[in-house]
Every structure is written in structure tokens, then in C-alpha cells.
Tab-separated table of C-alpha atoms in Angstrom:
chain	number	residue	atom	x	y	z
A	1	UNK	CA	-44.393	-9.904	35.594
A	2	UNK	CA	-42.803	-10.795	38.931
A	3	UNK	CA	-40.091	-9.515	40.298
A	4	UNK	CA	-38.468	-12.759	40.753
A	5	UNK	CA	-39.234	-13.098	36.545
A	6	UNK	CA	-36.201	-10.290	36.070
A	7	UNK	CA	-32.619	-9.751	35.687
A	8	UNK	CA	-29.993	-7.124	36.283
A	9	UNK	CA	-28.194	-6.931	32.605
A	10	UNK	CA	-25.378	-4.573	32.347
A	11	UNK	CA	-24.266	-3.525	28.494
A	12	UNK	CA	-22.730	-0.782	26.564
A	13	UNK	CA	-23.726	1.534	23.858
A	14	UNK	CA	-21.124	3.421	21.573
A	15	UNK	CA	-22.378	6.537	19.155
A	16	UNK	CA	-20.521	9.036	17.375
A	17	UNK	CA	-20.058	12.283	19.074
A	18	UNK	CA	-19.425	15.393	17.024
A	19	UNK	CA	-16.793	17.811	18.478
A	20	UNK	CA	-15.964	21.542	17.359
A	21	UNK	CA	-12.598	21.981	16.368
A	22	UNK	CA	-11.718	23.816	19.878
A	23	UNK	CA	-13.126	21.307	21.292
A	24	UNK	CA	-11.285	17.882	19.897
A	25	UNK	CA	-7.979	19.034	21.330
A	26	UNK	CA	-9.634	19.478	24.579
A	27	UNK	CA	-10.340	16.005	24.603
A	28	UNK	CA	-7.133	14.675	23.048
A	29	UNK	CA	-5.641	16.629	26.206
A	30	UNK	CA	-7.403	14.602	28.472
A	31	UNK	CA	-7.170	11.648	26.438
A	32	UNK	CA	-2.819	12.139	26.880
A	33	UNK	CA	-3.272	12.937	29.995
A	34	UNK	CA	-5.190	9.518	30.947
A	35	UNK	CA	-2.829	8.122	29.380
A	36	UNK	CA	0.274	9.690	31.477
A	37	UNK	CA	-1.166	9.044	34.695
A	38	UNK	CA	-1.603	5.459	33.756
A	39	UNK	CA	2.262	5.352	33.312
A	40	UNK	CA	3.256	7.109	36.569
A	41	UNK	CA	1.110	5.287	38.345
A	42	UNK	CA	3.055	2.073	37.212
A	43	UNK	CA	5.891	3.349	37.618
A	44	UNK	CA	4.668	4.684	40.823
A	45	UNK	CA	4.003	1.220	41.755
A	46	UNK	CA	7.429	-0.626	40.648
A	47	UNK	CA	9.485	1.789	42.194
A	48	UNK	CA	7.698	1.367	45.763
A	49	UNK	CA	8.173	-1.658	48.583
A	50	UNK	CA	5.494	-4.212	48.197
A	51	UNK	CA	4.363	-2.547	52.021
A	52	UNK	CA	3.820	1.066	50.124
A	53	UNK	CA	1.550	-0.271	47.165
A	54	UNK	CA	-1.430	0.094	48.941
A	55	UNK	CA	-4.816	1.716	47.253
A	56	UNK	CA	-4.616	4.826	49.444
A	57	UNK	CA	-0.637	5.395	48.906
A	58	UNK	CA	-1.623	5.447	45.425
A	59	UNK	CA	-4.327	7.851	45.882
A	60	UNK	CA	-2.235	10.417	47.430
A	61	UNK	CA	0.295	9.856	44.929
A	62	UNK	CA	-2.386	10.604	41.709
A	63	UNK	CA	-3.702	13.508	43.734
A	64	UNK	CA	-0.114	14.833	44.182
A	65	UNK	CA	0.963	14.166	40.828
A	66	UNK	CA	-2.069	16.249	39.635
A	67	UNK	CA	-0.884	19.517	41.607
A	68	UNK	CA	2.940	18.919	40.209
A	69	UNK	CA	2.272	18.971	36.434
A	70	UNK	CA	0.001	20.978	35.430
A	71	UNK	CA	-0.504	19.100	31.917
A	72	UNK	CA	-2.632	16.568	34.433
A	73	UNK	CA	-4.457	18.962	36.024
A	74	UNK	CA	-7.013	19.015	32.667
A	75	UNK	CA	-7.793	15.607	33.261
A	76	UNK	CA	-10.793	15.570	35.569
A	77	UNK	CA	-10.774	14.532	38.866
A	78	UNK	CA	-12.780	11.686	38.828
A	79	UNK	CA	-11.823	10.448	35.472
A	80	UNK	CA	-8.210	10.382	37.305
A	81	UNK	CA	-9.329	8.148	40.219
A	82	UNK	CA	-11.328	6.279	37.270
A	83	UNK	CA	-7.605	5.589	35.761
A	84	UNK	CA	-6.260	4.474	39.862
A	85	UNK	CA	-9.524	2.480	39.608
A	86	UNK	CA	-8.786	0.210	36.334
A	87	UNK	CA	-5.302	0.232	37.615
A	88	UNK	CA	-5.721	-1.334	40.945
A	89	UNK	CA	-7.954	-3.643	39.009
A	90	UNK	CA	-5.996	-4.606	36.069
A	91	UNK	CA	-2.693	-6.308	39.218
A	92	UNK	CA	-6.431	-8.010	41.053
A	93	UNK	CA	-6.951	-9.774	37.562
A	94	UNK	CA	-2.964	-10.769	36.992
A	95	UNK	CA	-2.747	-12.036	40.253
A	96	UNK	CA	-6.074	-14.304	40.047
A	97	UNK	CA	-4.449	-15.330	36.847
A	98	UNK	CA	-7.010	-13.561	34.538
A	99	UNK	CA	-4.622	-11.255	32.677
A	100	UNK	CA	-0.905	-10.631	31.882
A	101	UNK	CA	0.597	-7.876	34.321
A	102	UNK	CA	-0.313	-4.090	33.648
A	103	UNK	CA	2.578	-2.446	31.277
A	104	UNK	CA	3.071	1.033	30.439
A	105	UNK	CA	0.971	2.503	27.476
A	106	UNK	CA	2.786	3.741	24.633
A	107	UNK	CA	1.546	6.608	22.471
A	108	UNK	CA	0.732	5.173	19.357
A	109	UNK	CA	0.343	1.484	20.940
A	110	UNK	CA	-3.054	2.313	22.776
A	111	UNK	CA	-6.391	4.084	22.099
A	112	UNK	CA	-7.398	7.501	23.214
A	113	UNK	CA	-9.744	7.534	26.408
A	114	UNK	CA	-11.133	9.026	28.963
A	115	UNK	CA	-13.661	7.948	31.719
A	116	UNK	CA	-16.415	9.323	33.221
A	117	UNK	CA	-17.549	6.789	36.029
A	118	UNK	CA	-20.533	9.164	36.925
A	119	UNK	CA	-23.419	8.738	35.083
A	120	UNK	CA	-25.047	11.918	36.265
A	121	UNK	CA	-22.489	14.097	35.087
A	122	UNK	CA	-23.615	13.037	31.665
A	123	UNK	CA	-26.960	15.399	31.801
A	124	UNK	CA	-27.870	13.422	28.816
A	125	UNK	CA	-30.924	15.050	26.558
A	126	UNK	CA	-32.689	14.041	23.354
A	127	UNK	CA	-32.828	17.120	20.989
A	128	UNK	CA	-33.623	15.596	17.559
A	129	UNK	CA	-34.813	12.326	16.344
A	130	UNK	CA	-31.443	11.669	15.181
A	131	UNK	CA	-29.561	13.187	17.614
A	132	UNK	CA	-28.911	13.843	21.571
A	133	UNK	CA	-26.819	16.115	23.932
A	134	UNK	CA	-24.246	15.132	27.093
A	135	UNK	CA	-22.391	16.715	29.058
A	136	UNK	CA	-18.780	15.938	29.038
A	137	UNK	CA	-16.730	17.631	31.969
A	138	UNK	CA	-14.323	20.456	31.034
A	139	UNK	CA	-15.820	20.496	27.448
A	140	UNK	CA	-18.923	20.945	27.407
A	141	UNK	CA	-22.464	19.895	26.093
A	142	UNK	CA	-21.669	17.903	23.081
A	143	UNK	CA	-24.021	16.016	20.342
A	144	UNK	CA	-24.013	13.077	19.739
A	145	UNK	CA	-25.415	10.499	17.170
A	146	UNK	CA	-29.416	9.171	18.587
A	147	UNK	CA	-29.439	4.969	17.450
A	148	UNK	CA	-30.808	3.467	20.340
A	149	UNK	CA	-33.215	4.382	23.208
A	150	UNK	CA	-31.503	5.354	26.907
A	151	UNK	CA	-32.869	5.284	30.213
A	152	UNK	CA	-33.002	8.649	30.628
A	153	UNK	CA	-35.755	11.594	31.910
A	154	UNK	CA	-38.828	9.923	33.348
A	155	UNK	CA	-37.327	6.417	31.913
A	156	UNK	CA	-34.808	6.189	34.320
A	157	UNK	CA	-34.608	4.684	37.441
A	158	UNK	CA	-32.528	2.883	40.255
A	159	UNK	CA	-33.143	-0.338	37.926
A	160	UNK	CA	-32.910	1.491	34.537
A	161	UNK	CA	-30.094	3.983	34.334
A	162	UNK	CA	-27.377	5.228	32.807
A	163	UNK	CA	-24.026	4.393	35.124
A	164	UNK	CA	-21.247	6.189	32.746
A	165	UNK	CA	-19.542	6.630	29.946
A	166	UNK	CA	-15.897	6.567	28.308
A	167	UNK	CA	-14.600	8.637	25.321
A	168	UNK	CA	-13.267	6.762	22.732
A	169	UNK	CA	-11.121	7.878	19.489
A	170	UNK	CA	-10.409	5.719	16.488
A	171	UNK	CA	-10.064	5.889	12.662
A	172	UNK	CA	-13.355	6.896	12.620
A	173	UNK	CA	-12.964	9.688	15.221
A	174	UNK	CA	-14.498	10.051	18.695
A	175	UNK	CA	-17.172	8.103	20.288
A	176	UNK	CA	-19.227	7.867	23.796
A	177	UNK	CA	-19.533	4.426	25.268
A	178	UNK	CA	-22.547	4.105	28.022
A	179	UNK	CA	-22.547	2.413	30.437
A	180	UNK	CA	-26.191	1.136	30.828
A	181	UNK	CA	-27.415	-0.762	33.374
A	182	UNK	CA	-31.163	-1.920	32.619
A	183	UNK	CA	-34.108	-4.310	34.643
A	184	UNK	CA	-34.715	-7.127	32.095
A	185	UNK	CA	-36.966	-10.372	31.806
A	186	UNK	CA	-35.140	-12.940	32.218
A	187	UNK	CA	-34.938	-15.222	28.761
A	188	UNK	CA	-36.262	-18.380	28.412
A	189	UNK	CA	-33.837	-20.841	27.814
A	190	UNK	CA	-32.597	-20.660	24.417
A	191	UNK	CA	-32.946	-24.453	22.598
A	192	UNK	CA	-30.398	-23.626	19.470
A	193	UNK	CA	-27.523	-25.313	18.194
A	194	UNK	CA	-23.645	-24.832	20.006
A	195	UNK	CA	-20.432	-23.927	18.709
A	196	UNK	CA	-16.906	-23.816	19.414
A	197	UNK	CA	-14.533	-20.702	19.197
A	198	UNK	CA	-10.703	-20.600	19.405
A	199	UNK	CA	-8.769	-16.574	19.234
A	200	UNK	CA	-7.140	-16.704	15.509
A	201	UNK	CA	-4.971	-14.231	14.708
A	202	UNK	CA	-4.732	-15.305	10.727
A	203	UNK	CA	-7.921	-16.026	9.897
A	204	UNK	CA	-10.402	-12.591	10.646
A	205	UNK	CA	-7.925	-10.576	8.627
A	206	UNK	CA	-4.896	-12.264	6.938
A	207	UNK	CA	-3.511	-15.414	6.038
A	208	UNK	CA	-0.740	-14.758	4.237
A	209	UNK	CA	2.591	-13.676	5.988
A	210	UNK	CA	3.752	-10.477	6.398
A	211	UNK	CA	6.909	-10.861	5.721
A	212	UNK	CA	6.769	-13.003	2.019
A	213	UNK	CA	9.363	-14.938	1.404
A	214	UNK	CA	12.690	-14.605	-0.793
A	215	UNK	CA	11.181	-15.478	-3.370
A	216	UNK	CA	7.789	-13.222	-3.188
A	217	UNK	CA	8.814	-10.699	-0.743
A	218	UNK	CA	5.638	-8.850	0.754
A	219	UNK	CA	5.194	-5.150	0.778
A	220	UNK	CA	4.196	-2.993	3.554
A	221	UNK	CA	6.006	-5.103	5.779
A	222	UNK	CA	5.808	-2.880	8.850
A	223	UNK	CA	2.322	-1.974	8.285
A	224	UNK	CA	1.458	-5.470	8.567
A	225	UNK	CA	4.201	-6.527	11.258
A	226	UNK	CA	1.866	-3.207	13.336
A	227	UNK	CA	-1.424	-5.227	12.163
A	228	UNK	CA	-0.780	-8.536	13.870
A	229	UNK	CA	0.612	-6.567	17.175
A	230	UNK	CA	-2.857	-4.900	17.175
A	231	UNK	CA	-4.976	-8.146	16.796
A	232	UNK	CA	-2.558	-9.969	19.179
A	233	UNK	CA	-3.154	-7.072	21.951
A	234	UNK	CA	-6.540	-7.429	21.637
A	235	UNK	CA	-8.357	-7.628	25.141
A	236	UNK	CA	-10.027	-11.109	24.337
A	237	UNK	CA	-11.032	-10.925	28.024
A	238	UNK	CA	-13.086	-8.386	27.334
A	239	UNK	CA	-14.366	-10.076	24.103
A	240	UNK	CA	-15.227	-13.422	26.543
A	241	UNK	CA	-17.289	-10.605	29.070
A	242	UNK	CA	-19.296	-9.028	26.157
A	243	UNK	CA	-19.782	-12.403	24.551
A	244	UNK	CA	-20.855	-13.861	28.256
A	245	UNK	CA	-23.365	-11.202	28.596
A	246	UNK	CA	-24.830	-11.669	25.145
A	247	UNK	CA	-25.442	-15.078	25.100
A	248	UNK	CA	-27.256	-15.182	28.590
A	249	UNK	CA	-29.495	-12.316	27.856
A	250	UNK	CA	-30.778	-14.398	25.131
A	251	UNK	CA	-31.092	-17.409	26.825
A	252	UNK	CA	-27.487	-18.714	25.707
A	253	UNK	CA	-24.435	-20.099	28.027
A	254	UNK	CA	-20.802	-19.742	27.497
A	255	UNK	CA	-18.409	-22.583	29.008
A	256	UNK	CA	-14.312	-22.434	28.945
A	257	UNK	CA	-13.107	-25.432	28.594
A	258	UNK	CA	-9.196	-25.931	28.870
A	259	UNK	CA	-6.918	-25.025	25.858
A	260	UNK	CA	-3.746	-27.131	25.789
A	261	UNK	CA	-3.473	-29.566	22.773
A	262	UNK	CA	-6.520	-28.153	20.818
A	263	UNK	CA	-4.218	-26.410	18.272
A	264	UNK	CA	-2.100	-29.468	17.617
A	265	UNK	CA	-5.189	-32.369	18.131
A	266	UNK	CA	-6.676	-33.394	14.764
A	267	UNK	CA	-10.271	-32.670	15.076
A	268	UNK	CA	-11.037	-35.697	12.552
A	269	UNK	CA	-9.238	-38.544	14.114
A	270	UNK	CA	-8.767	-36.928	17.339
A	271	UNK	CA	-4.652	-38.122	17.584
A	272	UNK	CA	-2.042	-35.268	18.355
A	273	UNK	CA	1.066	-36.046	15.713
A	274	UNK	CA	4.464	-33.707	15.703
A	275	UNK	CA	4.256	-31.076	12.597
A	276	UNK	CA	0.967	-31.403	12.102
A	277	UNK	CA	0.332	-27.699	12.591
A	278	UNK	CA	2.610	-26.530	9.644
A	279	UNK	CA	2.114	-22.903	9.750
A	280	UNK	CA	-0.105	-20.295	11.873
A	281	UNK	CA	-2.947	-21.180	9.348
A	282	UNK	CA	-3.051	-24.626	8.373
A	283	UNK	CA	-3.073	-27.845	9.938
A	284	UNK	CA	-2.371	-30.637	7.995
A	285	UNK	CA	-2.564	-34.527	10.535
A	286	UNK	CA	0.235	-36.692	10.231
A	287	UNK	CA	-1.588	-39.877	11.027
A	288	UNK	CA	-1.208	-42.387	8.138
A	289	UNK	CA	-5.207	-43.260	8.435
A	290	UNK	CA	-6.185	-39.954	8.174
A	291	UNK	CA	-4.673	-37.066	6.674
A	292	UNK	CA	-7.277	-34.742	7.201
A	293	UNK	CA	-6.572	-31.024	6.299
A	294	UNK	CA	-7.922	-27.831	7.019
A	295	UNK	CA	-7.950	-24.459	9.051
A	296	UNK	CA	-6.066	-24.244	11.837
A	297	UNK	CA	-8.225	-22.128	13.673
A	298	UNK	CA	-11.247	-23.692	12.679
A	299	UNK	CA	-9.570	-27.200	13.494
A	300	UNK	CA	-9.225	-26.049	17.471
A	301	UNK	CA	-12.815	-24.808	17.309
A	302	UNK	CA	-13.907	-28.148	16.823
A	303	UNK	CA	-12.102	-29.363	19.480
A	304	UNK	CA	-13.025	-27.381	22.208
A	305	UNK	CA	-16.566	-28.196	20.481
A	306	UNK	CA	-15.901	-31.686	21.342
A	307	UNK	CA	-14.258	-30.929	24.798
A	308	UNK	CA	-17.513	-29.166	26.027
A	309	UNK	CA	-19.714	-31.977	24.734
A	310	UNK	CA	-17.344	-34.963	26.189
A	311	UNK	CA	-18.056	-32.168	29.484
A	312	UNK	CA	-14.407	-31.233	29.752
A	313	UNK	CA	-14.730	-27.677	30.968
A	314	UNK	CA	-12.461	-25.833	33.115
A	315	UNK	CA	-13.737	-25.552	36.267
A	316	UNK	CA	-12.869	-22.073	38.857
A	317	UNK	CA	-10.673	-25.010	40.895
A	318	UNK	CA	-9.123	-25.831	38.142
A	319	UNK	CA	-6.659	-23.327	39.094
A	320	UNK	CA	-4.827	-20.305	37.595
A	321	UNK	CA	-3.145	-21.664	34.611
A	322	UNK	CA	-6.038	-23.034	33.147
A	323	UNK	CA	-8.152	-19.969	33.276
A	324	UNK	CA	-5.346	-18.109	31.531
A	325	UNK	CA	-4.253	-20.575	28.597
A	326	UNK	CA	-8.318	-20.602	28.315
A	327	UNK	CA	-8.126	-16.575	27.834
A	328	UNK	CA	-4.915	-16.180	26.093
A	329	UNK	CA	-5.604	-18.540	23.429
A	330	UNK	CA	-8.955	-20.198	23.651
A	331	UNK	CA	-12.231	-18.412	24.159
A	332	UNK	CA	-14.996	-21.013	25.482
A	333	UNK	CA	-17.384	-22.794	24.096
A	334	UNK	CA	-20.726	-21.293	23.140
A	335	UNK	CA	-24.397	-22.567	22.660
């Protein structure tokens, strides 16, 4: 095959480490500390003139904070220029109107990680059919679960190679992410069918309200107030990156098209009538000749459906608030 035939394709891969009990709190440590020098860097950066918030002010600040407290010294040293790094990154996405502002990280608002932007520091090794070894800095070689093949060893290359990695906890404990960066064939272009997708917060886990009513109060109120935070903080930026990735290394395309009106727009009749949207999920049209009921997410999926079809699709010059109604409330169009 050509080299003109290929494509760079950048994706991750998450498996399940397994850490010694001397060694989790280790990386809980880290995890904190990550997690403090996030917050002192914003605060850092709020508390300086706009002159002073430059990217090597910053620096020396991290690297100064580091010597102060000696709780941050057990965070690595590149894992804390990693944090600077997403930092400096998350104000370049605000300002070109791809995200909200950064905010400080609260404890038990935000998951455990760490980074490790050096894929060499990994050391990575198959050991077992089922399972491999990496290297994690200040804790060791750790094993982890073996599900897919990496470029590692005599596989790896310039092209084909493992870039980094971040720790990750959750309910299910802690997990590697790779960072793989891989030489691919570039798919033929993929003939299927296309669909529309709108960011529900009712439908993938709840309908009903959290809070009942006075008639049927609910139960575990605040466990379910804590639910819809965590689906509403999703990053769906990140979920319209993966999904752009996906679909073009299978030959697919993914189009934003501009989100305004497709929550209140019947998607049967196509007219926009006050109180049709009667709750968070269900939309019920108010035109006399129609009266056409259903989903409310699933009703703004088939308008942006229809939006990308008529070829309504929002454009780079479009401008700023268009890309960020399209990610705050309407992932694009896929096919």
C-alpha cells in the first residue's frame, strides 16, 4: 500500500490496573495532588493582571509551588507541567468559544487522575496472555489487564507508538488510559445510513424527576439531584472528539449543525408552538393539525437530522456562539 493510501489515527485504550495496597494510596496522593495544583493554578491565574498570565509566569509559579508544599512534591514533575498543560488549554478553548471557563475542582465533584504525557516512561511489557506490565513513576511496575494489542517492542515505531497514558479511578477502581497513536489505511468511504443526535440528560438514565411531587414524593432525592449534576458535567466535547475520530476511521463523517429551536421545533410538522416542550422529557406540538407526541430528545434528533440534510450546518465562520450552543446542547449530526 502507498504511503499516500494511509492515515495518522490517534485513539485511546483503558484497562484495569491492579495496585498493592501500599501502592493505591500512592496514587490517590498523586491523584489529590493533581488535583490541588489544578486549583492554585486558577487561582494563580485570577488573582494576577491580565499582563502576568503568561505560560512561563505560570511555569515558575507550579515549579515554586512544588518546593513550598511538600504534599505536591509527590506529584511528578512532568505530570505537573501535564496539569499547566490542560490548563493553559482548557482558557484557549473558552476563549475560541469551545468550552465554558476553567473552574476549580472540588473533591468529590471530579475524578481521580494523573498524567503521564511521556510515553516512554511507560516501559510497557507483555508478561502473560492476559496480562502486561508499565511503569508508572514514583510507584512502580504495575500489571495491568492484556485486551488489546499495543505498539510496543519491535511493533513500535515513529508511526506506531504509544504517546502516554493517564490514571484513572472510578467505581470500578483504577485504570490506565493510552494514548496510542497508530499508521492506518485510510477507509473507504462508508455508504450507510445517517442519524441525528441531540445531549439528553433524561433519557440514557432517568425520566422521572428527582424530586416527585407532593403527591408521590421521590426518595433518594440527593442521590439523584448528584446524578443529573454528573450527566450534566459531562465533557460532551470530548464525547463529539471520540465520536469524530470513530466515525472517520470507518469511513463515517460527523457535521454540527446549529442548535437553537431544535428542542422546541416539532419534528412532524416542522412549526415551533409555545409549551410544546412540557417537561425535560416530552414534547407534546401545539399545532391544531398535528398534535404529534413523543420524546423530547429524540424529537431534536430528528431535527438536526433534517437540518444536516436541508445542508444547514454550522460552519467555523459561523462564529463563536454557534459552535458552543452546538456543544452545550447539540452534538452533530452523524452518518
Amino acid at each position: 500500500m502507498s504511503q499516500g493510501a494511509l492515515a495518522k489515527r490517534q485513539f485511546g485504550h483503558r484497562a484495569r490496573l491492579v495496585l498493592s495496597p501500599a501502592e493505591v494510596p500512592v496514587a490517590e496522593a498523586q491523584a489529590h495532588a493533581a488535583r490541588t495544583m489544578w486549583n492554585l493554578l486558577h487561582a494563580w491565574w485570577q488573582m494576577m493582571p491580565k499582563d502576568k498570565r503568561t505560560l512561563a509566569q505560570a511555569d515558575d509559579a507550579v515549579r515554586q509551588a512544588r518546593k513550598d508544599l511538600d504534599f505536591l512534591a509527590v506529584l511528578p514533575a512532568q505530570a505537573a507541567q501535564a496539569v499547566l498543560k490542560t490548563y493553559v488549554q482548557a482558557w484557549k478553548n473558552c476563549w475560541q468559544g469551545r468550552a465554558d471557563a476553567p473552574n476549580f475542582k472540588g473533591r468529590f465533584r471530579s475524578f481521580m487522575s494523573v498524567d503521564i504525557p511521556q510515553g516512554r516512561d511507560l516501559n510497557i511489557k507483555r508478561v502473560h496472555r492476559r496480562w502486561g506490565m508499565v511503569n508508572l513513576p514514583r510507584i512502580g511496575r504495575i500489571r495491568f489487564r492484556w485486551t488489546k494489542d499495543l505498539p510496543i517492542g519491535k511493533h513500535a515505531s515513529t508511526e506506531n507508538r504509544i504517546s502516554g497514558a493517564r490514571l484513572i479511578k472510578n467505581a470500578l477502581g483504577w485504570h490506565i488510559a493510552f494514548r496510542v497513536t497508530t499508521l492506518e489505511p485510510k477507509p473507504e468511504p462508508h455508504r450507510g445510513g445517517e442519524v441525528g443526535i441531540d445531549v439528553g440528560v433524561t433519557v440514557p438514565l432517568a425520566v422521572k424527576s428527582a424530586r416527585g411531587t407532593v403527591e408521590e414524593p421521590a426518595r433518594n432525592v440527593a442521590q439523584k439531584a448528584g446524578l443529573n449534576r454528573s450527566i450534566a458535567a459531562e465533557a460532551w466535547g470530548r464525547t463529539v472528539t471520540m465520536l469524530t475520530y470513530k466515525t472517520a476511521r470507518y469511513g463515517g463523517s460527523l457535521v454540527k449543525v446549529p442548535g437553537p429551536g431544535t428542542s422546541q421545533r416539532c419534528s412532524a410538522c416542522g412549526v415551533t408552538t409555545a409549551g410544546s416542550r412540557e417537561s425535560q422529557a416530552v414534547f407534546v406540538c401545539k399545532n391544531p393539525d398535528c398534535g404529534w407526541s413523543g420524546n423530547a430528545d429524540h424529537n431534536a434528533a430528528r431535527n438536526i437530522l433534517h437540518l444536516y440534510r436541508i445542508g444547514l450546518v454550522a460552519f467555523p465562520a459561523a462564529g463563536r456562539a454557534v459552535v458552543r450552543r452546538a456543544r452545550r446542547v447539540k452534538p452533530p449530526t452523524v452518518r
